[in-house]
């Protein structure tokens, strides 16, 4: 598992040079508090995000909870909710480290094959991941909408920077895209 620092060292070592990419590490440190806020925005809303993403996926494809569907019976429904939570948790790890390797090595490695063996439909999983991607962007920007959240609307209320943490939204989005690519 790598993070923004160890990745820089490994890259320098591979080319037999001294560490030179100091500017990007400076930026990583300078934006550290924002990064922690972004991780917290996801982590502290995780159970709501997971439940909503899986509910949305099922609403759009109700065969999933009928006999023969992969969220039927309750044992599979529980496994599905657990998987969505695992996946979201690994996004928070990658976002904290500023590097995707923990997500790649410990979550995505072999997941497509596991799902194929178990008959877990990847198009549905991808849909749930897409919903979590949209939720994560809204929570990092602290702009969850009443339209989607309804009575469960919850704002972090943290001081939001002018750009609403656009670079962290983009980084988090890239991790969700990585999951989608690994399953597709
Ligand atoms: C550390 C990382 C890690 C991951 C990611 C992981 C995934 C994982 N998901 C599994 C099952 C499963 N995953 C699902 C998920 C779904 N079914 C659907 O219809 C939806 C599309 C989707 C939820 C979004 C289901 C239903 C099962 C059980 C399948 C079965 O036993 O028939 C299994 C098989 C073993 C088990 O049931 O516990 C693994 C290994 N395990 C890990 O250790």
CSV table of C-alpha atoms and ligand atoms in Angstrom, one decimal:
chain,number,residue,atom,x,y,z
A,1,UNK,CA,0.0,0.0,0.0
A,2,UNK,CA,1.3,3.4,-1.0
A,3,UNK,CA,0.4,7.0,0.0
A,4,UNK,CA,1.4,10.3,-1.5
A,5,UNK,CA,4.7,10.2,0.2
A,6,UNK,CA,5.8,6.6,-0.3
A,7,UNK,CA,4.7,6.8,-4.0
A,8,UNK,CA,7.1,9.8,-4.5
A,9,UNK,CA,10.0,7.8,-2.9
A,10,UNK,CA,9.2,4.7,-4.9
A,11,UNK,CA,9.1,6.7,-8.1
A,12,UNK,CA,12.4,8.4,-7.3
A,13,UNK,CA,14.0,5.1,-6.4
A,14,UNK,CA,12.9,3.5,-9.6
A,15,UNK,CA,14.8,6.1,-11.6
A,16,UNK,CA,17.8,6.1,-9.3
A,17,UNK,CA,17.2,9.8,-8.5
A,18,UNK,CA,16.7,11.8,-5.3
A,19,UNK,CA,13.2,12.9,-4.4
A,20,UNK,CA,12.3,15.8,-6.6
A,21,UNK,CA,8.6,16.0,-6.6
A,22,UNK,CA,8.5,18.2,-3.5
A,23,UNK,CA,5.9,20.7,-4.8
A,24,UNK,CA,3.1,18.1,-5.1
A,25,UNK,CA,3.9,16.9,-1.5
A,26,UNK,CA,3.8,20.5,-0.3
A,27,UNK,CA,0.3,20.9,-1.9
A,28,UNK,CA,-0.7,17.6,-0.3
A,29,UNK,CA,0.2,18.9,3.2
A,30,UNK,CA,-1.2,22.3,2.6
A,31,UNK,CA,-4.6,20.9,1.7
A,32,UNK,CA,-4.5,18.3,4.6
A,33,UNK,CA,-7.3,19.8,6.6
A,34,UNK,CA,-9.6,19.9,3.6
A,35,UNK,CA,-8.7,16.3,2.8
A,36,UNK,CA,-9.7,15.3,6.4
A,37,UNK,CA,-12.9,17.2,6.0
A,38,UNK,CA,-13.6,15.4,2.8
A,39,UNK,CA,-13.0,12.0,4.3
A,40,UNK,CA,-15.1,12.9,7.2
A,41,UNK,CA,-17.9,14.1,4.9
A,42,UNK,CA,-18.1,10.6,3.4
A,43,UNK,CA,-17.3,8.5,6.5
A,44,UNK,CA,-19.9,10.2,8.8
A,45,UNK,CA,-22.6,9.8,6.2
A,46,UNK,CA,-21.6,6.4,5.0
A,47,UNK,CA,-24.5,4.3,6.3
A,48,UNK,CA,-27.1,6.6,4.9
A,49,UNK,CA,-25.2,6.8,1.6
A,50,UNK,CA,-25.0,3.0,1.3
A,51,UNK,CA,-28.7,2.4,2.2
A,52,UNK,CA,-29.8,5.1,-0.3
A,53,UNK,CA,-27.5,3.8,-3.1
A,54,UNK,CA,-28.7,0.2,-2.8
A,55,UNK,CA,-32.3,1.3,-2.4
A,56,UNK,CA,-32.0,3.4,-5.6
A,57,UNK,CA,-30.4,0.5,-7.5
A,58,UNK,CA,-33.3,-1.8,-6.4
A,59,UNK,CA,-36.0,0.8,-7.2
A,60,UNK,CA,-34.7,1.0,-10.8
A,61,UNK,CA,-34.4,-2.8,-11.1
A,62,UNK,CA,-36.9,-4.6,-8.8
A,63,UNK,CA,-36.1,-8.0,-10.2
A,64,UNK,CA,-33.1,-7.9,-7.8
A,65,UNK,CA,-35.3,-8.6,-4.8
A,66,UNK,CA,-37.5,-11.2,-6.4
A,67,UNK,CA,-36.7,-14.9,-6.5
A,68,UNK,CA,-33.7,-15.4,-8.7
A,69,UNK,CA,-32.5,-11.8,-8.1
A,70,UNK,CA,-29.1,-11.4,-6.5
A,71,UNK,CA,-30.5,-9.3,-3.6
A,72,UNK,CA,-32.9,-12.2,-2.7
A,73,UNK,CA,-33.3,-13.6,-0.1
A,74,UNK,CA,-32.2,-11.5,2.9
A,75,UNK,CA,-28.8,-13.1,3.1
A,76,UNK,CA,-27.9,-11.7,-0.3
A,77,UNK,CA,-29.5,-8.3,0.5
A,78,UNK,CA,-27.3,-8.2,3.6
A,79,UNK,CA,-24.2,-9.2,1.5
A,80,UNK,CA,-24.9,-6.5,-1.0
A,81,UNK,CA,-25.3,-3.8,1.6
A,82,UNK,CA,-22.1,-5.0,3.2
A,83,UNK,CA,-20.2,-4.9,-0.1
A,84,UNK,CA,-21.4,-1.3,-0.9
A,85,UNK,CA,-20.2,-0.3,2.6
A,86,UNK,CA,-16.8,-2.1,2.0
A,87,UNK,CA,-16.4,-0.3,-1.3
A,88,UNK,CA,-17.2,3.1,0.1
A,89,UNK,CA,-14.8,2.5,3.0
A,90,UNK,CA,-12.0,1.8,0.6
A,91,UNK,CA,-12.7,5.1,-1.2
A,92,UNK,CA,-12.2,6.9,2.1
A,93,UNK,CA,-8.9,5.1,2.7
A,94,UNK,CA,-7.7,6.1,-0.8
A,95,UNK,CA,-8.8,9.6,-0.3
A,96,UNK,CA,-7.0,9.9,3.0
A,97,UNK,CA,-3.8,8.4,1.6
A,98,UNK,CA,-4.1,10.4,-1.6
A,99,UNK,CA,-3.3,7.2,-3.5
A,100,UNK,CA,-5.5,4.5,-5.1
A,101,UNK,CA,-3.2,1.5,-4.3
A,102,UNK,CA,-5.0,0.5,-1.1
A,103,UNK,CA,-8.3,0.4,-3.1
A,104,UNK,CA,-6.7,-1.5,-6.0
A,105,UNK,CA,-4.8,-4.1,-3.9
A,106,UNK,CA,-7.2,-4.8,-1.1
A,107,UNK,CA,-10.6,-4.3,-2.6
A,108,UNK,CA,-10.7,-4.3,-6.4
A,109,UNK,CA,-8.1,-7.0,-7.0
A,110,UNK,CA,-10.1,-10.1,-8.1
A,111,UNK,CA,-13.5,-8.5,-7.3
A,112,UNK,CA,-14.8,-8.8,-10.9
A,113,UNK,CA,-13.9,-12.5,-11.0
A,114,UNK,CA,-15.5,-13.1,-7.6
A,115,UNK,CA,-18.7,-11.4,-8.7
A,116,UNK,CA,-18.7,-13.4,-12.0
A,117,UNK,CA,-18.4,-16.6,-10.0
A,118,UNK,CA,-21.2,-15.7,-7.6
A,119,UNK,CA,-23.6,-14.3,-10.3
A,120,UNK,CA,-23.5,-10.8,-8.7
A,121,UNK,CA,-24.6,-8.5,-11.6
A,122,UNK,CA,-21.9,-5.9,-12.3
A,123,UNK,CA,-24.3,-3.5,-14.1
A,124,UNK,CA,-26.3,-3.2,-10.9
A,125,UNK,CA,-23.2,-2.9,-8.7
A,126,UNK,CA,-21.9,-0.1,-11.1
A,127,UNK,CA,-25.2,1.7,-10.7
A,128,UNK,CA,-24.9,1.7,-6.9
A,129,UNK,CA,-21.3,2.9,-7.2
A,130,UNK,CA,-22.5,5.7,-9.5
A,131,UNK,CA,-25.0,6.8,-6.9
A,132,UNK,CA,-22.4,6.8,-4.2
A,133,UNK,CA,-20.1,8.9,-6.5
A,134,UNK,CA,-22.8,11.5,-6.8
A,135,UNK,CA,-23.5,11.4,-3.0
A,136,UNK,CA,-19.8,11.7,-2.2
A,137,UNK,CA,-19.5,14.8,-4.4
A,138,UNK,CA,-22.5,16.4,-2.8
A,139,UNK,CA,-21.2,15.7,0.7
A,140,UNK,CA,-17.6,16.9,0.1
A,141,UNK,CA,-19.1,20.1,-1.5
A,142,UNK,CA,-21.6,20.2,1.4
A,143,UNK,CA,-24.4,20.7,-1.1
A,144,UNK,CA,-26.7,17.7,-0.5
A,145,UNK,CA,-30.0,18.6,-2.1
A,146,UNK,CA,-33.5,18.4,-0.5
A,147,UNK,CA,-34.7,16.8,-3.7
A,148,UNK,CA,-32.6,13.7,-3.1
A,149,UNK,CA,-32.1,13.6,0.6
A,150,UNK,CA,-35.7,14.6,1.7
A,151,UNK,CA,-36.1,14.5,5.5
A,152,UNK,CA,-32.7,13.0,5.9
A,153,UNK,CA,-30.9,16.1,4.5
A,154,UNK,CA,-27.8,16.6,6.6
A,155,UNK,CA,-25.2,19.3,6.0
A,156,UNK,CA,-21.7,19.2,7.6
A,157,UNK,CA,-21.8,23.0,8.0
A,158,UNK,CA,-18.0,23.2,7.9
A,159,UNK,CA,-16.5,26.3,6.5
A,160,UNK,CA,-16.5,25.7,2.8
A,161,UNK,CA,-13.8,27.1,0.6
A,162,UNK,CA,-14.6,29.2,-2.5
A,163,UNK,CA,-14.1,26.3,-4.9
A,164,UNK,CA,-16.0,23.9,-2.7
A,165,UNK,CA,-13.0,21.5,-2.6
A,166,UNK,CA,-13.3,20.9,-6.3
A,167,UNK,CA,-9.9,19.1,-6.5
A,168,UNK,CA,-10.9,16.7,-3.7
A,169,UNK,CA,-14.3,16.1,-5.4
A,170,UNK,CA,-12.4,15.3,-8.6
A,171,UNK,CA,-10.0,13.0,-6.8
A,172,UNK,CA,-12.8,11.1,-5.0
A,173,UNK,CA,-14.7,10.8,-8.3
A,174,UNK,CA,-11.6,9.3,-9.8
A,175,UNK,CA,-11.7,6.5,-7.2
A,176,UNK,CA,-15.3,5.7,-8.0
A,177,UNK,CA,-14.5,5.7,-11.7
A,178,UNK,CA,-11.7,3.3,-10.9
A,179,UNK,CA,-14.1,0.9,-9.2
A,180,UNK,CA,-16.5,1.1,-12.2
A,181,UNK,CA,-13.7,0.4,-14.6
A,182,UNK,CA,-12.5,-2.6,-12.5
A,183,UNK,CA,-16.0,-4.1,-12.6
A,184,UNK,CA,-16.8,-3.4,-16.2
B,1,LIG,C1,-12.1,-6.4,1.3
B,1,LIG,C2,-12.9,-6.4,0.1
B,1,LIG,C3,-14.0,-7.4,-0.1
B,1,LIG,C4,-15.0,-7.3,-1.0
B,1,LIG,C5,-15.3,-6.2,-2.0
B,1,LIG,C6,-15.8,-8.5,-0.9
B,1,LIG,C7,-16.8,-8.9,-1.7
B,1,LIG,C8,-17.6,-10.1,-1.7
B,1,LIG,N1,-18.9,-10.1,-2.0
B,1,LIG,C9,-19.4,-11.3,-1.9
B,1,LIG,C10,-20.8,-11.7,-2.0
B,1,LIG,C11,-21.9,-11.0,-2.5
B,1,LIG,N2,-22.0,-9.7,-2.9
B,1,LIG,C12,-23.3,-9.4,-3.2
B,1,LIG,C13,-23.6,-8.0,-3.8
B,1,LIG,C14,-24.6,-7.6,-4.6
B,1,LIG,N3,-25.6,-8.3,-5.1
B,1,LIG,C15,-26.4,-7.5,-5.8
B,1,LIG,O1,-27.4,-7.9,-6.5
B,1,LIG,C16,-25.9,-6.1,-5.9
B,1,LIG,C17,-25.7,-5.7,-7.3
B,1,LIG,C18,-24.7,-6.2,-5.1
B,1,LIG,C19,-24.6,-5.1,-4.0
B,1,LIG,C20,-24.4,-3.7,-4.6
B,1,LIG,C21,-24.1,-10.5,-2.9
B,1,LIG,C22,-25.6,-10.6,-3.1
B,1,LIG,C23,-23.2,-11.5,-2.4
B,1,LIG,C24,-23.6,-12.9,-2.0
B,1,LIG,C25,-23.8,-13.8,-3.3
B,1,LIG,C26,-24.1,-15.2,-2.9
B,1,LIG,O2,-23.7,-15.7,-1.9
B,1,LIG,O3,-24.9,-15.8,-3.7
B,1,LIG,C27,-18.3,-12.2,-1.6
B,1,LIG,C28,-18.4,-13.7,-1.4
B,1,LIG,C29,-18.3,-14.1,0.0
B,1,LIG,C30,-19.4,-13.6,0.9
B,1,LIG,O4,-20.6,-13.7,0.5
B,1,LIG,O5,-19.1,-13.0,1.9
B,1,LIG,C31,-17.2,-11.5,-1.5
B,1,LIG,C32,-15.8,-12.0,-1.3
B,1,LIG,N4,-15.3,-9.3,0.1
B,1,LIG,C33,-14.1,-8.6,0.6
B,1,LIG,O6,-13.4,-9.0,1.5
